[in-house]
Amino acid sequence: NQHLTQYPQNQKVFFAPFARAVVDDYMVYCFCYNKEKPTQEPSVVFIREDGEVDILSRNLQNFIFYQLIKRLVAHFHDISFICYGDFYENLRQTLRTHRRYLTEEQAEVLEEIYKREIREYTRKLTSGGCYTFLTLLHEGEEETLLNKYNPLPKETILLKIL
């Protein structure tokens, strides 16, 4: 994809795209290297079509944990990961293949969550509507786990690249 090589680089950071978002060809995951600290592990960012950059994790290990936690919440319009094959077996196999990239504590947290039953939650929206989703997580647990096991860098660089 030609667009992947068109991200302007600047004096402080270098973007290295490694995956495209499923939703759109112009939304990509990139490693973000700090040119001033070349030995520092790169953070993982998500670059949106409008050029906004979201910092997702401090490193690849935490990004993998982030993605595995995010997979545990399915919205009814996007429940394909629950519908295809044996959901719990798929989770176990995903953890088996990704475990070497996680800390032991991150892997144990996921193993415990994977033992749970799927729950349905409905949240009321400020607009008055409702939002229903399926999850293995308890209310508020996603945010708590991500804050603990995927702490974002204290010095985040807010970027607009396009």
mmCIF file with all atom_site columns, C-alpha atoms in Angstrom:
data_model
loop_
_atom_site.group_PDB
_atom_site.id
_atom_site.type_symbol
_atom_site.label_atom_id
_atom_site.label_alt_id
_atom_site.label_comp_id
_atom_site.label_asym_id
_atom_site.label_entity_id
_atom_site.label_seq_id
_atom_site.pdbx_PDB_ins_code
_atom_site.Cartn_x
_atom_site.Cartn_y
_atom_site.Cartn_z
_atom_site.occupancy
_atom_site.B_iso_or_equiv
_atom_site.pdbx_formal_charge
_atom_site.auth_seq_id
_atom_site.auth_comp_id
_atom_site.auth_asym_id
_atom_site.auth_atom_id
_atom_site.pdbx_PDB_model_num
ATOM 1   C CA . ASN A 1 1   ? 0.000   0.000   0.000  1.00 0.00 ? 1   ASN A CA 1
ATOM 2   C CA . GLN A 1 2   ? 1.537   3.258   -1.148 1.00 0.00 ? 2   GLN A CA 1
ATOM 3   C CA . HIS A 1 3   ? -0.050  5.208   1.725  1.00 0.00 ? 3   HIS A CA 1
ATOM 4   C CA . LEU A 1 4   ? 1.978   3.273   4.318  1.00 0.00 ? 4   LEU A CA 1
ATOM 5   C CA . THR A 1 5   ? 5.195   4.885   3.124  1.00 0.00 ? 5   THR A CA 1
ATOM 6   C CA . GLN A 1 6   ? 3.825   8.423   2.948  1.00 0.00 ? 6   GLN A CA 1
ATOM 7   C CA . TYR A 1 7   ? 3.838   9.303   6.654  1.00 0.00 ? 7   TYR A CA 1
ATOM 8   C CA . PRO A 1 8   ? 5.919   12.405  7.150  1.00 0.00 ? 8   PRO A CA 1
ATOM 9   C CA . GLN A 1 9   ? 8.701   11.843  9.616  1.00 0.00 ? 9   GLN A CA 1
ATOM 10  C CA . ASN A 1 10  ? 9.841   14.628  11.896 1.00 0.00 ? 10  ASN A CA 1
ATOM 11  C CA . GLN A 1 11  ? 12.947  15.489  13.899 1.00 0.00 ? 11  GLN A CA 1
ATOM 12  C CA . LYS A 1 12  ? 11.901  13.592  17.038 1.00 0.00 ? 12  LYS A CA 1
ATOM 13  C CA . VAL A 1 13  ? 10.070  10.444  15.911 1.00 0.00 ? 13  VAL A CA 1
ATOM 14  C CA . PHE A 1 14  ? 10.104  7.848   13.166 1.00 0.00 ? 14  PHE A CA 1
ATOM 15  C CA . PHE A 1 15  ? 6.979   5.818   12.299 1.00 0.00 ? 15  PHE A CA 1
ATOM 16  C CA . ALA A 1 16  ? 7.350   2.223   11.084 1.00 0.00 ? 16  ALA A CA 1
ATOM 17  C CA . PRO A 1 17  ? 3.964   0.778   10.003 1.00 0.00 ? 17  PRO A CA 1
ATOM 18  C CA . PHE A 1 18  ? 3.452   -2.911  10.826 1.00 0.00 ? 18  PHE A CA 1
ATOM 19  C CA . ALA A 1 19  ? -0.299  -3.576  10.484 1.00 0.00 ? 19  ALA A CA 1
ATOM 20  C CA . ARG A 1 20  ? -3.360  -2.107  8.859  1.00 0.00 ? 20  ARG A CA 1
ATOM 21  C CA . ALA A 1 21  ? -6.635  -1.660  10.713 1.00 0.00 ? 21  ALA A CA 1
ATOM 22  C CA . VAL A 1 22  ? -9.420  -3.930  9.524  1.00 0.00 ? 22  VAL A CA 1
ATOM 23  C CA . VAL A 1 23  ? -11.813 -1.016  9.179  1.00 0.00 ? 23  VAL A CA 1
ATOM 24  C CA . ASP A 1 24  ? -9.859  1.175   6.789  1.00 0.00 ? 24  ASP A CA 1
ATOM 25  C CA . ASP A 1 25  ? -6.731  0.987   4.635  1.00 0.00 ? 25  ASP A CA 1
ATOM 26  C CA . TYR A 1 26  ? -5.590  4.385   5.878  1.00 0.00 ? 26  TYR A CA 1
ATOM 27  C CA . MET A 1 27  ? -5.656  3.553   9.570  1.00 0.00 ? 27  MET A CA 1
ATOM 28  C CA . VAL A 1 28  ? -2.485  1.750   10.600 1.00 0.00 ? 28  VAL A CA 1
ATOM 29  C CA . TYR A 1 29  ? -0.585  0.507   13.623 1.00 0.00 ? 29  TYR A CA 1
ATOM 30  C CA . CYS A 1 30  ? 3.001   1.750   13.746 1.00 0.00 ? 30  CYS A CA 1
ATOM 31  C CA . PHE A 1 31  ? 6.043   1.452   15.932 1.00 0.00 ? 31  PHE A CA 1
ATOM 32  C CA . CYS A 1 32  ? 7.020   4.950   16.987 1.00 0.00 ? 32  CYS A CA 1
ATOM 33  C CA . TYR A 1 33  ? 10.748  5.337   17.516 1.00 0.00 ? 33  TYR A CA 1
ATOM 34  C CA . ASN A 1 34  ? 12.170  8.277   19.432 1.00 0.00 ? 34  ASN A CA 1
ATOM 35  C CA . LYS A 1 35  ? 15.125  9.510   17.346 1.00 0.00 ? 35  LYS A CA 1
ATOM 36  C CA . GLU A 1 36  ? 16.611  11.237  20.407 1.00 0.00 ? 36  GLU A CA 1
ATOM 37  C CA . LYS A 1 37  ? 16.645  7.931   22.347 1.00 0.00 ? 37  LYS A CA 1
ATOM 38  C CA . PRO A 1 38  ? 17.531  5.310   19.710 1.00 0.00 ? 38  PRO A CA 1
ATOM 39  C CA . THR A 1 39  ? 18.015  2.470   22.221 1.00 0.00 ? 39  THR A CA 1
ATOM 40  C CA . GLN A 1 40  ? 14.607  3.014   23.802 1.00 0.00 ? 40  GLN A CA 1
ATOM 41  C CA . GLU A 1 41  ? 11.964  0.418   22.932 1.00 0.00 ? 41  GLU A CA 1
ATOM 42  C CA . PRO A 1 42  ? 9.447   1.851   20.432 1.00 0.00 ? 42  PRO A CA 1
ATOM 43  C CA . SER A 1 43  ? 5.924   2.629   21.541 1.00 0.00 ? 43  SER A CA 1
ATOM 44  C CA . VAL A 1 44  ? 2.966   1.395   19.496 1.00 0.00 ? 44  VAL A CA 1
ATOM 45  C CA . VAL A 1 45  ? 0.648   3.976   18.007 1.00 0.00 ? 45  VAL A CA 1
ATOM 46  C CA . PHE A 1 46  ? -2.480  3.977   15.891 1.00 0.00 ? 46  PHE A CA 1
ATOM 47  C CA . ILE A 1 47  ? -2.582  6.538   13.098 1.00 0.00 ? 47  ILE A CA 1
ATOM 48  C CA . ARG A 1 48  ? -6.054  7.574   12.026 1.00 0.00 ? 48  ARG A CA 1
ATOM 49  C CA . GLU A 1 49  ? -7.075  8.628   8.539  1.00 0.00 ? 49  GLU A CA 1
ATOM 50  C CA . ASP A 1 50  ? -7.189  12.291  9.622  1.00 0.00 ? 50  ASP A CA 1
ATOM 51  C CA . GLY A 1 51  ? -3.578  12.109  10.839 1.00 0.00 ? 51  GLY A CA 1
ATOM 52  C CA . GLU A 1 52  ? -4.357  11.952  14.553 1.00 0.00 ? 52  GLU A CA 1
ATOM 53  C CA . VAL A 1 53  ? -2.064  9.612   16.481 1.00 0.00 ? 53  VAL A CA 1
ATOM 54  C CA . ASP A 1 54  ? -3.235  7.551   19.478 1.00 0.00 ? 54  ASP A CA 1
ATOM 55  C CA . ILE A 1 55  ? -0.498  6.116   21.675 1.00 0.00 ? 55  ILE A CA 1
ATOM 56  C CA . LEU A 1 56  ? -1.683  2.597   22.541 1.00 0.00 ? 56  LEU A CA 1
ATOM 57  C CA . SER A 1 57  ? 1.227   1.149   24.507 1.00 0.00 ? 57  SER A CA 1
ATOM 58  C CA . ARG A 1 58  ? 4.780   1.665   25.653 1.00 0.00 ? 58  ARG A CA 1
ATOM 59  C CA . ASN A 1 59  ? 6.034   -1.433  23.810 1.00 0.00 ? 59  ASN A CA 1
ATOM 60  C CA . LEU A 1 60  ? 5.027   -4.451  21.728 1.00 0.00 ? 60  LEU A CA 1
ATOM 61  C CA . GLN A 1 61  ? 4.512   -6.696  24.771 1.00 0.00 ? 61  GLN A CA 1
ATOM 62  C CA . ASN A 1 62  ? 1.949   -4.344  26.308 1.00 0.00 ? 62  ASN A CA 1
ATOM 63  C CA . PHE A 1 63  ? 0.320   -3.809  22.906 1.00 0.00 ? 63  PHE A CA 1
ATOM 64  C CA . ILE A 1 64  ? -0.324  -7.557  22.579 1.00 0.00 ? 64  ILE A CA 1
ATOM 65  C CA . PHE A 1 65  ? -1.892  -7.591  26.062 1.00 0.00 ? 65  PHE A CA 1
ATOM 66  C CA . TYR A 1 66  ? -3.954  -4.520  25.085 1.00 0.00 ? 66  TYR A CA 1
ATOM 67  C CA . GLN A 1 67  ? -5.277  -6.273  21.964 1.00 0.00 ? 67  GLN A CA 1
ATOM 68  C CA . LEU A 1 68  ? -6.086  -9.499  23.842 1.00 0.00 ? 68  LEU A CA 1
ATOM 69  C CA . ILE A 1 69  ? -8.058  -7.535  26.461 1.00 0.00 ? 69  ILE A CA 1
ATOM 70  C CA . LYS A 1 70  ? -9.876  -5.538  23.770 1.00 0.00 ? 70  LYS A CA 1
ATOM 71  C CA . ARG A 1 71  ? -10.962 -8.824  22.126 1.00 0.00 ? 71  ARG A CA 1
ATOM 72  C CA . LEU A 1 72  ? -12.863 -9.757  25.281 1.00 0.00 ? 72  LEU A CA 1
ATOM 73  C CA . VAL A 1 73  ? -15.602 -7.226  24.618 1.00 0.00 ? 73  VAL A CA 1
ATOM 74  C CA . ALA A 1 74  ? -17.832 -7.835  21.614 1.00 0.00 ? 74  ALA A CA 1
ATOM 75  C CA . HIS A 1 75  ? -20.546 -5.551  20.413 1.00 0.00 ? 75  HIS A CA 1
ATOM 76  C CA . PHE A 1 76  ? -23.593 -7.297  19.018 1.00 0.00 ? 76  PHE A CA 1
ATOM 77  C CA . HIS A 1 77  ? -22.902 -5.892  15.556 1.00 0.00 ? 77  HIS A CA 1
ATOM 78  C CA . ASP A 1 78  ? -19.372 -7.386  15.678 1.00 0.00 ? 78  ASP A CA 1
ATOM 79  C CA . ILE A 1 79  ? -19.481 -10.739 17.475 1.00 0.00 ? 79  ILE A CA 1
ATOM 80  C CA . SER A 1 80  ? -17.598 -12.762 14.880 1.00 0.00 ? 80  SER A CA 1
ATOM 81  C CA . PHE A 1 81  ? -14.844 -13.791 17.277 1.00 0.00 ? 81  PHE A CA 1
ATOM 82  C CA . ILE A 1 82  ? -17.470 -15.468 19.474 1.00 0.00 ? 82  ILE A CA 1
ATOM 83  C CA . CYS A 1 83  ? -19.389 -17.058 16.593 1.00 0.00 ? 83  CYS A CA 1
ATOM 84  C CA . TYR A 1 84  ? -16.595 -18.832 14.736 1.00 0.00 ? 84  TYR A CA 1
ATOM 85  C CA . GLY A 1 85  ? -15.543 -22.182 16.141 1.00 0.00 ? 85  GLY A CA 1
ATOM 86  C CA . ASP A 1 86  ? -15.181 -22.872 19.828 1.00 0.00 ? 86  ASP A CA 1
ATOM 87  C CA . PHE A 1 87  ? -14.797 -19.462 21.467 1.00 0.00 ? 87  PHE A CA 1
ATOM 88  C CA . TYR A 1 88  ? -12.941 -20.706 24.549 1.00 0.00 ? 88  TYR A CA 1
ATOM 89  C CA . GLU A 1 89  ? -10.660 -22.952 22.505 1.00 0.00 ? 89  GLU A CA 1
ATOM 90  C CA . ASN A 1 90  ? -9.877  -19.989 20.230 1.00 0.00 ? 90  ASN A CA 1
ATOM 91  C CA . LEU A 1 91  ? -8.932  -17.917 23.286 1.00 0.00 ? 91  LEU A CA 1
ATOM 92  C CA . ARG A 1 92  ? -6.682  -20.689 24.636 1.00 0.00 ? 92  ARG A CA 1
ATOM 93  C CA . GLN A 1 93  ? -4.958  -21.108 21.276 1.00 0.00 ? 93  GLN A CA 1
ATOM 94  C CA . THR A 1 94  ? -4.434  -17.359 20.914 1.00 0.00 ? 94  THR A CA 1
ATOM 95  C CA . LEU A 1 95  ? -2.872  -17.219 24.373 1.00 0.00 ? 95  LEU A CA 1
ATOM 96  C CA . ARG A 1 96  ? -0.722  -20.254 23.578 1.00 0.00 ? 96  ARG A CA 1
ATOM 97  C CA . THR A 1 97  ? 0.728   -18.590 20.476 1.00 0.00 ? 97  THR A CA 1
ATOM 98  C CA . HIS A 1 98  ? 1.159   -15.160 22.078 1.00 0.00 ? 98  HIS A CA 1
ATOM 99  C CA . ARG A 1 99  ? 2.224   -16.148 25.611 1.00 0.00 ? 99  ARG A CA 1
ATOM 100 C CA . ARG A 1 100 ? 5.951   -15.799 24.893 1.00 0.00 ? 100 ARG A CA 1
ATOM 101 C CA . TYR A 1 101 ? 5.380   -12.086 24.185 1.00 0.00 ? 101 TYR A CA 1
ATOM 102 C CA . LEU A 1 102 ? 3.662   -11.448 27.549 1.00 0.00 ? 102 LEU A CA 1
ATOM 103 C CA . THR A 1 103 ? 4.896   -11.279 31.104 1.00 0.00 ? 103 THR A CA 1
ATOM 104 C CA . GLU A 1 104 ? 3.947   -14.263 33.246 1.00 0.00 ? 104 GLU A CA 1
ATOM 105 C CA . GLU A 1 105 ? 1.584   -12.036 35.231 1.00 0.00 ? 105 GLU A CA 1
ATOM 106 C CA . GLN A 1 106 ? -0.177  -10.796 32.072 1.00 0.00 ? 106 GLN A CA 1
ATOM 107 C CA . ALA A 1 107 ? -0.614  -14.396 30.870 1.00 0.00 ? 107 ALA A CA 1
ATOM 108 C CA . GLU A 1 108 ? -2.013  -15.506 34.246 1.00 0.00 ? 108 GLU A CA 1
ATOM 109 C CA . VAL A 1 109 ? -4.523  -12.638 34.258 1.00 0.00 ? 109 VAL A CA 1
ATOM 110 C CA . LEU A 1 110 ? -5.749  -13.701 30.814 1.00 0.00 ? 110 LEU A CA 1
ATOM 111 C CA . GLU A 1 111 ? -5.957  -17.376 31.826 1.00 0.00 ? 111 GLU A CA 1
ATOM 112 C CA . GLU A 1 112 ? -8.189  -16.468 34.777 1.00 0.00 ? 112 GLU A CA 1
ATOM 113 C CA . ILE A 1 113 ? -10.447 -14.301 32.620 1.00 0.00 ? 113 ILE A CA 1
ATOM 114 C CA . TYR A 1 114 ? -10.721 -17.027 29.965 1.00 0.00 ? 114 TYR A CA 1
ATOM 115 C CA . LYS A 1 115 ? -12.325 -19.344 32.561 1.00 0.00 ? 115 LYS A CA 1
ATOM 116 C CA . ARG A 1 116 ? -15.337 -17.036 32.936 1.00 0.00 ? 116 ARG A CA 1
ATOM 117 C CA . GLU A 1 117 ? -18.761 -17.280 31.339 1.00 0.00 ? 117 GLU A CA 1
ATOM 118 C CA . ILE A 1 118 ? -19.726 -14.795 28.623 1.00 0.00 ? 118 ILE A CA 1
ATOM 119 C CA . ARG A 1 119 ? -21.904 -12.021 30.060 1.00 0.00 ? 119 ARG A CA 1
ATOM 120 C CA . GLU A 1 120 ? -24.228 -9.565  28.409 1.00 0.00 ? 120 GLU A CA 1
ATOM 121 C CA . TYR A 1 121 ? -24.139 -5.931  29.518 1.00 0.00 ? 121 TYR A CA 1
ATOM 122 C CA . THR A 1 122 ? -26.354 -3.054  28.510 1.00 0.00 ? 122 THR A CA 1
ATOM 123 C CA . ARG A 1 123 ? -25.194 0.505   29.082 1.00 0.00 ? 123 ARG A CA 1
ATOM 124 C CA . LYS A 1 124 ? -27.453 3.509   28.886 1.00 0.00 ? 124 LYS A CA 1
ATOM 125 C CA . LEU A 1 125 ? -26.120 6.253   26.680 1.00 0.00 ? 125 LEU A CA 1
ATOM 126 C CA . THR A 1 126 ? -26.376 9.941   27.521 1.00 0.00 ? 126 THR A CA 1
ATOM 127 C CA . SER A 1 127 ? -28.443 10.303  24.338 1.00 0.00 ? 127 SER A CA 1
ATOM 128 C CA . GLY A 1 128 ? -31.089 8.093   25.943 1.00 0.00 ? 128 GLY A CA 1
ATOM 129 C CA . GLY A 1 129 ? -30.377 4.962   23.913 1.00 0.00 ? 129 GLY A CA 1
ATOM 130 C CA . CYS A 1 130 ? -28.826 1.696   25.048 1.00 0.00 ? 130 CYS A CA 1
ATOM 131 C CA . TYR A 1 131 ? -25.676 -0.100  24.030 1.00 0.00 ? 131 TYR A CA 1
ATOM 132 C CA . THR A 1 132 ? -25.507 -3.894  24.464 1.00 0.00 ? 132 THR A CA 1
ATOM 133 C CA . PHE A 1 133 ? -22.327 -5.958  24.328 1.00 0.00 ? 133 PHE A CA 1
ATOM 134 C CA . LEU A 1 134 ? -20.937 -9.359  25.280 1.00 0.00 ? 134 LEU A CA 1
ATOM 135 C CA . THR A 1 135 ? -17.862 -9.712  27.458 1.00 0.00 ? 135 THR A CA 1
ATOM 136 C CA . LEU A 1 136 ? -15.867 -11.898 29.818 1.00 0.00 ? 136 LEU A CA 1
ATOM 137 C CA . LEU A 1 137 ? -14.885 -8.839  31.849 1.00 0.00 ? 137 LEU A CA 1
ATOM 138 C CA . HIS A 1 138 ? -16.606 -7.338  34.868 1.00 0.00 ? 138 HIS A CA 1
ATOM 139 C CA . GLU A 1 139 ? -17.882 -3.760  34.813 1.00 0.00 ? 139 GLU A CA 1
ATOM 140 C CA . GLY A 1 140 ? -14.897 -1.389  34.713 1.00 0.00 ? 140 GLY A CA 1
ATOM 141 C CA . GLU A 1 141 ? -12.350 -4.217  34.573 1.00 0.00 ? 141 GLU A CA 1
ATOM 142 C CA . GLU A 1 142 ? -11.079 -3.433  31.068 1.00 0.00 ? 142 GLU A CA 1
ATOM 143 C CA . GLU A 1 143 ? -9.920  0.047   32.103 1.00 0.00 ? 143 GLU A CA 1
ATOM 144 C CA . THR A 1 144 ? -8.425  -1.223  35.372 1.00 0.00 ? 144 THR A CA 1
ATOM 145 C CA . LEU A 1 145 ? -6.429  -3.976  33.635 1.00 0.00 ? 145 LEU A CA 1
ATOM 146 C CA . LEU A 1 146 ? -5.159  -1.689  30.894 1.00 0.00 ? 146 LEU A CA 1
ATOM 147 C CA . ASN A 1 147 ? -4.085  0.949   33.414 1.00 0.00 ? 147 ASN A CA 1
ATOM 148 C CA . LYS A 1 148 ? -2.197  -1.665  35.427 1.00 0.00 ? 148 LYS A CA 1
ATOM 149 C CA . TYR A 1 149 ? -0.641  -3.817  32.687 1.00 0.00 ? 149 TYR A CA 1
ATOM 150 C CA . ASN A 1 150 ? -0.398  -1.316  29.833 1.00 0.00 ? 150 ASN A CA 1
ATOM 151 C CA . PRO A 1 151 ? 0.684   1.944   31.449 1.00 0.00 ? 151 PRO A CA 1
ATOM 152 C CA . LEU A 1 152 ? 1.193   4.602   28.830 1.00 0.00 ? 152 LEU A CA 1
ATOM 153 C CA . PRO A 1 153 ? 4.479   6.490   28.692 1.00 0.00 ? 153 PRO A CA 1
ATOM 154 C CA . LYS A 1 154 ? 4.511   9.445   31.078 1.00 0.00 ? 154 LYS A CA 1
ATOM 155 C CA . GLU A 1 155 ? 5.994   11.671  28.370 1.00 0.00 ? 155 GLU A CA 1
ATOM 156 C CA . THR A 1 156 ? 3.476   11.152  25.606 1.00 0.00 ? 156 THR A CA 1
ATOM 157 C CA . ILE A 1 157 ? 4.032   13.085  22.433 1.00 0.00 ? 157 ILE A CA 1
ATOM 158 C CA . LEU A 1 158 ? 0.744   14.296  21.040 1.00 0.00 ? 158 LEU A CA 1
ATOM 159 C CA . LEU A 1 159 ? 1.107   14.297  17.301 1.00 0.00 ? 159 LEU A CA 1
ATOM 160 C CA . LYS A 1 160 ? -0.807  15.309  14.238 1.00 0.00 ? 160 LYS A CA 1
ATOM 161 C CA . ILE A 1 161 ? 1.214   14.113  11.290 1.00 0.00 ? 161 ILE A CA 1
ATOM 162 C CA . LEU A 1 162 ? -0.764  14.953  8.174  1.00 0.00 ? 162 LEU A CA 1
#
